[in-house]
Amino acid sequence: DAGVTQSPTHLIKTRGQQVTLRCSPKSGHDTVSWYQQALGQGPQFIFQYYEEEERQRGNFPDRFSGHQFPNYSSELNVNALLLGDSALYLCASSTISGSQETQYFGPGTRLLVL
Amino acid sequence: DQQVKQNSPSLSVQEGRISILNCDYTNSMFDYFLWYKKYPAEGPTFLISISSIKDKNEDGRFTVFLNKSAKHLSLHIVPSQPGDSAVYFCAASGIGRSARQLTFGSGTQLTVLP
């Protein structure tokens, strides 16, 4: 049973560029969430996708956008990159069980903005 | 405003002894709590969770305790093993729409000494 997969594993970009990160959820999961983890901090929620729509969004600017495909995979797009966008980007997948979700994380994409 | 706090950035324990990791939260709307373990260069791995209707949940060597009146939870690992050395994150989610995002603490680095 494949877990959550993400690509690429590492990425180097320069300020002002745009980046796309990809995620495939765990088998049987229909919901994908994205998190940003800066060095020495816990992950911060960016947004969540369900049924190909953004269902909830954290406190991130519009430069961060996403998409979910019919097969439940997802992309995170970041435009006009800033140095402060350098971080580990984590994708998590889930499905509702009762009233609660347990999210399972992928290995992450390490983004460095120069 | 940190809604989930892990006040100990690091903890060292001898192999075979008990490890106790602590977490405090401020948002009384949180009703589901999770612990994740993270090794370097990997994504967080789900360990154990607890619903607010319980005060204890056990899974093998891992037990989570929840004290709602104190807004405090703890993770006990007995016995501790060198392979448990990792960063441990406490996370919380609410009900309804806020069940969709996890709010993380900043993590505790656990080192189990052989």
CSV table of C-alpha atoms in Angstrom, one decimal:
chain,number,residue,atom,x,y,z
A,1,ASP,CA,0.0,0.0,0.0
A,2,ALA,CA,1.7,3.1,-1.2
A,3,GLY,CA,1.8,6.0,1.2
A,4,VAL,CA,1.8,9.7,0.3
A,5,THR,CA,4.3,10.6,-2.3
A,6,GLN,CA,5.7,14.0,-3.3
A,7,SER,CA,7.8,15.3,-6.1
A,8,PRO,CA,10.4,16.7,-6.5
A,9,THR,CA,12.3,16.0,-3.3
A,10,HIS,CA,14.5,19.1,-3.6
A,11,LEU,CA,14.2,22.3,-5.6
A,12,ILE,CA,16.2,25.5,-6.0
A,13,LYS,CA,14.6,28.6,-7.4
A,14,THR,CA,15.5,32.3,-7.5
A,15,ARG,CA,13.4,35.2,-6.2
A,16,GLY,CA,10.5,36.1,-8.4
A,17,GLN,CA,10.2,32.7,-10.1
A,18,GLN,CA,7.2,30.3,-9.8
A,19,VAL,CA,7.2,26.8,-8.6
A,20,THR,CA,4.9,23.8,-8.7
A,21,LEU,CA,5.0,20.9,-6.2
A,22,ARG,CA,3.1,17.7,-6.7
A,23,CYS,CA,1.5,15.2,-4.3
A,24,SER,CA,-0.2,11.8,-4.7
A,25,PRO,CA,-2.4,10.8,-1.7
A,26,LYS,CA,-2.4,7.5,0.1
A,27,SER,CA,-4.6,4.9,-1.4
A,28,GLY,CA,-8.2,5.3,-0.4
A,29,HIS,CA,-7.8,9.0,0.7
A,30,ASP,CA,-9.7,11.7,-1.1
A,31,THR,CA,-8.5,14.8,0.8
A,32,VAL,CA,-5.1,16.6,0.4
A,33,SER,CA,-3.7,19.3,2.7
A,34,TRP,CA,-0.6,21.3,2.2
A,35,TYR,CA,1.7,22.6,5.0
A,36,GLN,CA,4.8,24.7,5.1
A,37,GLN,CA,7.5,23.9,7.7
A,38,ALA,CA,10.2,26.5,8.3
A,39,LEU,CA,13.4,25.5,10.1
A,40,GLY,CA,12.9,24.8,13.8
A,41,GLN,CA,9.1,25.2,13.6
A,42,GLY,CA,6.1,23.0,13.4
A,43,PRO,CA,4.2,22.7,10.1
A,44,GLN,CA,1.8,25.5,9.2
A,45,PHE,CA,-1.4,24.8,7.4
A,46,ILE,CA,-1.6,26.3,3.9
A,47,PHE,CA,-4.9,24.9,2.5
A,48,GLN,CA,-6.9,21.7,2.0
A,49,TYR,CA,-8.5,20.3,-1.2
A,50,TYR,CA,-11.5,18.0,-1.4
A,51,GLU,CA,-13.6,17.2,-4.5
A,52,GLU,CA,-11.3,19.3,-6.6
A,53,GLU,CA,-12.0,22.4,-4.6
A,54,GLU,CA,-10.2,24.4,-1.9
A,55,ARG,CA,-12.2,23.6,1.2
A,56,GLN,CA,-10.2,25.6,3.8
A,57,ARG,CA,-7.3,28.0,3.8
A,58,GLY,CA,-4.8,29.0,6.4
A,59,ASN,CA,-3.1,32.4,6.7
A,60,PHE,CA,-1.1,32.4,3.5
A,61,PRO,CA,-1.2,35.0,0.7
A,62,ASP,CA,-2.8,34.5,-2.7
A,63,ARG,CA,0.6,33.8,-4.2
A,64,PHE,CA,0.0,30.3,-2.9
A,65,SER,CA,-2.5,28.4,-4.9
A,66,GLY,CA,-3.4,24.8,-5.6
A,67,HIS,CA,-5.3,22.3,-7.6
A,68,GLN,CA,-6.8,18.8,-7.1
A,69,PHE,CA,-7.3,16.4,-9.9
A,70,PRO,CA,-10.0,13.8,-10.4
A,71,ASN,CA,-7.6,11.1,-9.2
A,72,TYR,CA,-7.2,13.1,-5.9
A,73,SER,CA,-3.6,14.1,-6.6
A,74,SER,CA,-2.8,17.7,-6.0
A,75,GLU,CA,-0.4,20.5,-6.9
A,76,LEU,CA,0.8,23.4,-4.9
A,77,ASN,CA,1.8,26.5,-6.9
A,78,VAL,CA,3.8,29.4,-5.5
A,79,ASN,CA,4.2,32.6,-7.6
A,80,ALA,CA,6.6,35.5,-7.2
A,81,LEU,CA,8.9,33.5,-4.9
A,82,LEU,CA,10.4,35.3,-1.9
A,83,LEU,CA,13.5,34.3,0.1
A,84,GLY,CA,11.1,33.6,3.0
A,85,ASP,CA,9.3,30.9,1.0
A,86,SER,CA,12.4,28.6,1.6
A,87,ALA,CA,11.0,25.8,3.6
A,88,LEU,CA,9.9,22.1,3.6
A,89,TYR,CA,6.6,21.8,1.9
A,90,LEU,CA,4.5,18.8,3.2
A,91,CYS,CA,1.5,17.2,1.7
A,92,ALA,CA,-0.9,15.2,3.9
A,93,SER,CA,-3.8,13.0,2.8
A,94,SER,CA,-6.8,12.0,4.8
A,95,THR,CA,-10.4,10.8,4.7
A,96,ILE,CA,-13.1,11.5,7.2
A,97,SER,CA,-13.6,8.8,9.8
A,98,GLY,CA,-16.5,9.8,12.0
A,99,SER,CA,-16.1,13.5,12.8
A,100,GLN,CA,-12.3,13.5,12.8
A,101,GLU,CA,-9.5,13.3,10.2
A,102,THR,CA,-6.1,11.7,10.8
A,103,GLN,CA,-3.7,13.2,8.3
A,104,TYR,CA,-0.8,11.1,6.9
A,105,PHE,CA,2.2,13.0,5.6
A,106,GLY,CA,4.5,12.6,2.6
A,107,PRO,CA,8.3,13.0,2.8
A,108,GLY,CA,8.1,16.7,1.7
A,109,THR,CA,9.7,18.9,-0.9
A,110,ARG,CA,12.6,21.0,0.3
A,111,LEU,CA,12.5,24.4,-1.5
A,112,LEU,CA,15.4,26.8,-1.4
A,113,VAL,CA,14.9,30.3,-2.8
A,114,LEU,CA,18.0,32.2,-3.7
B,1,ASP,CA,-0.3,33.7,19.1
B,2,GLN,CA,0.8,30.0,19.5
B,3,GLN,CA,-2.3,27.9,20.2
B,4,VAL,CA,-0.3,24.7,20.7
B,5,LYS,CA,2.9,24.9,22.7
B,6,GLN,CA,5.7,22.4,23.3
B,7,ASN,CA,7.8,24.2,25.9
B,8,SER,CA,10.7,21.7,26.0
B,9,PRO,CA,12.7,21.9,22.8
B,10,SER,CA,14.7,18.9,23.8
B,11,LEU,CA,14.7,15.9,26.1
B,12,SER,CA,17.3,13.2,26.8
B,13,VAL,CA,16.4,9.8,28.3
B,14,GLN,CA,18.3,6.6,29.0
B,15,GLU,CA,17.3,3.5,27.0
B,16,GLY,CA,14.7,1.5,28.8
B,17,ARG,CA,13.4,4.4,30.8
B,18,ILE,CA,10.2,6.3,30.3
B,19,SER,CA,10.1,9.4,28.0
B,20,ILE,CA,7.4,12.0,28.8
B,21,LEU,CA,6.7,14.7,26.2
B,22,ASN,CA,4.4,17.5,27.1
B,23,CYS,CA,2.1,19.8,25.1
B,24,ASP,CA,-0.2,22.6,26.1
B,25,TYR,CA,-3.0,24.3,24.1
B,26,THR,CA,-5.0,27.4,24.5
B,27,ASN,CA,-8.0,26.9,22.1
B,28,SER,CA,-10.9,25.3,24.0
B,29,MET,CA,-12.5,24.4,20.6
B,30,PHE,CA,-9.8,21.8,19.9
B,31,ASP,CA,-11.2,18.4,20.3
B,32,TYR,CA,-8.8,16.0,18.6
B,33,PHE,CA,-5.2,15.7,19.4
B,34,LEU,CA,-2.4,13.8,17.6
B,35,TRP,CA,1.3,13.1,18.0
B,36,TYR,CA,3.7,12.8,15.1
B,37,LYS,CA,7.3,11.7,15.0
B,38,LYS,CA,9.7,13.1,12.5
B,39,TYR,CA,13.1,11.9,11.4
B,40,PRO,CA,15.5,14.2,9.5
B,41,ALA,CA,14.7,14.3,5.8
B,42,GLU,CA,11.4,12.5,6.2
B,43,GLY,CA,7.8,13.7,6.7
B,44,PRO,CA,6.0,13.5,10.0
B,45,THR,CA,4.8,9.9,10.9
B,46,PHE,CA,1.5,9.6,12.7
B,47,LEU,CA,1.9,7.9,16.1
B,48,ILE,CA,-1.2,8.1,18.2
B,49,SER,CA,-4.3,10.3,18.7
B,50,ILE,CA,-6.9,11.0,21.3
B,51,SER,CA,-10.4,12.5,21.1
B,52,SER,CA,-11.5,15.0,23.7
B,53,ILE,CA,-14.1,12.6,25.1
B,54,LYS,CA,-11.3,10.4,26.4
B,55,ASP,CA,-8.5,11.0,28.9
B,56,LYS,CA,-6.2,8.2,27.8
B,57,ASN,CA,-5.3,6.2,24.7
B,58,GLU,CA,-2.7,3.5,24.5
B,59,ASP,CA,-1.0,1.8,21.6
B,60,GLY,CA,1.8,-0.5,22.5
B,61,ARG,CA,4.7,1.4,24.0
B,62,PHE,CA,2.9,4.7,23.4
B,63,THR,CA,0.3,6.3,25.7
B,64,VAL,CA,-1.3,9.7,25.3
B,65,PHE,CA,-3.0,11.4,28.3
B,66,LEU,CA,-5.4,14.3,28.0
B,67,ASN,CA,-6.3,16.7,30.8
B,68,LYS,CA,-8.9,19.0,29.3
B,69,SER,CA,-9.3,21.2,32.4
B,70,ALA,CA,-5.6,22.0,32.3
B,71,LYS,CA,-5.5,22.1,28.4
B,72,HIS,CA,-2.6,19.7,28.6
B,73,LEU,CA,-1.6,16.5,27.0
B,74,SER,CA,1.4,14.2,27.3
B,75,LEU,CA,2.9,11.4,25.4
B,76,HIS,CA,4.5,8.6,27.4
B,77,ILE,CA,6.9,6.1,25.7
B,78,VAL,CA,7.8,3.0,27.7
B,79,PRO,CA,10.3,1.6,27.4
B,80,SER,CA,12.3,4.1,25.4
B,81,GLN,CA,14.5,2.8,22.6
B,82,PRO,CA,17.3,4.4,20.6
B,83,GLY,CA,15.2,4.2,17.5
B,84,ASP,CA,12.7,6.6,19.2
B,85,SER,CA,15.2,9.4,18.9
B,86,ALA,CA,13.4,12.0,16.7
B,87,VAL,CA,11.5,15.2,16.8
B,88,TYR,CA,8.0,14.8,18.3
B,89,PHE,CA,5.2,17.1,17.3
B,90,CYS,CA,1.9,17.6,19.1
B,91,ALA,CA,-1.0,18.7,16.8
B,92,ALA,CA,-4.6,19.6,17.4
B,93,SER,CA,-7.8,20.1,15.4
B,94,GLY,CA,-11.3,21.4,16.1
B,95,ILE,CA,-14.7,20.4,15.1
B,96,GLY,CA,-16.7,21.1,11.9
B,97,ARG,CA,-14.7,23.2,9.4
B,98,SER,CA,-11.8,23.5,11.8
B,99,ALA,CA,-11.4,19.7,11.9
B,100,ARG,CA,-9.8,20.2,8.5
B,101,GLN,CA,-6.6,21.8,9.6
B,102,LEU,CA,-4.0,20.7,12.1
B,103,THR,CA,-2.3,23.2,14.4
B,104,PHE,CA,1.2,22.1,15.4
B,105,GLY,CA,3.5,22.8,18.3
B,106,SER,CA,7.1,23.6,17.6
B,107,GLY,CA,8.3,20.1,18.4
B,108,THR,CA,10.5,18.4,21.0
B,109,GLN,CA,13.7,16.7,20.1
B,110,LEU,CA,13.9,13.4,21.9
B,111,THR,CA,17.3,11.7,22.3
B,112,VAL,CA,17.3,8.1,23.8
B,113,LEU,CA,20.8,7.3,25.0
B,114,PRO,CA,22.0,3.7,24.8
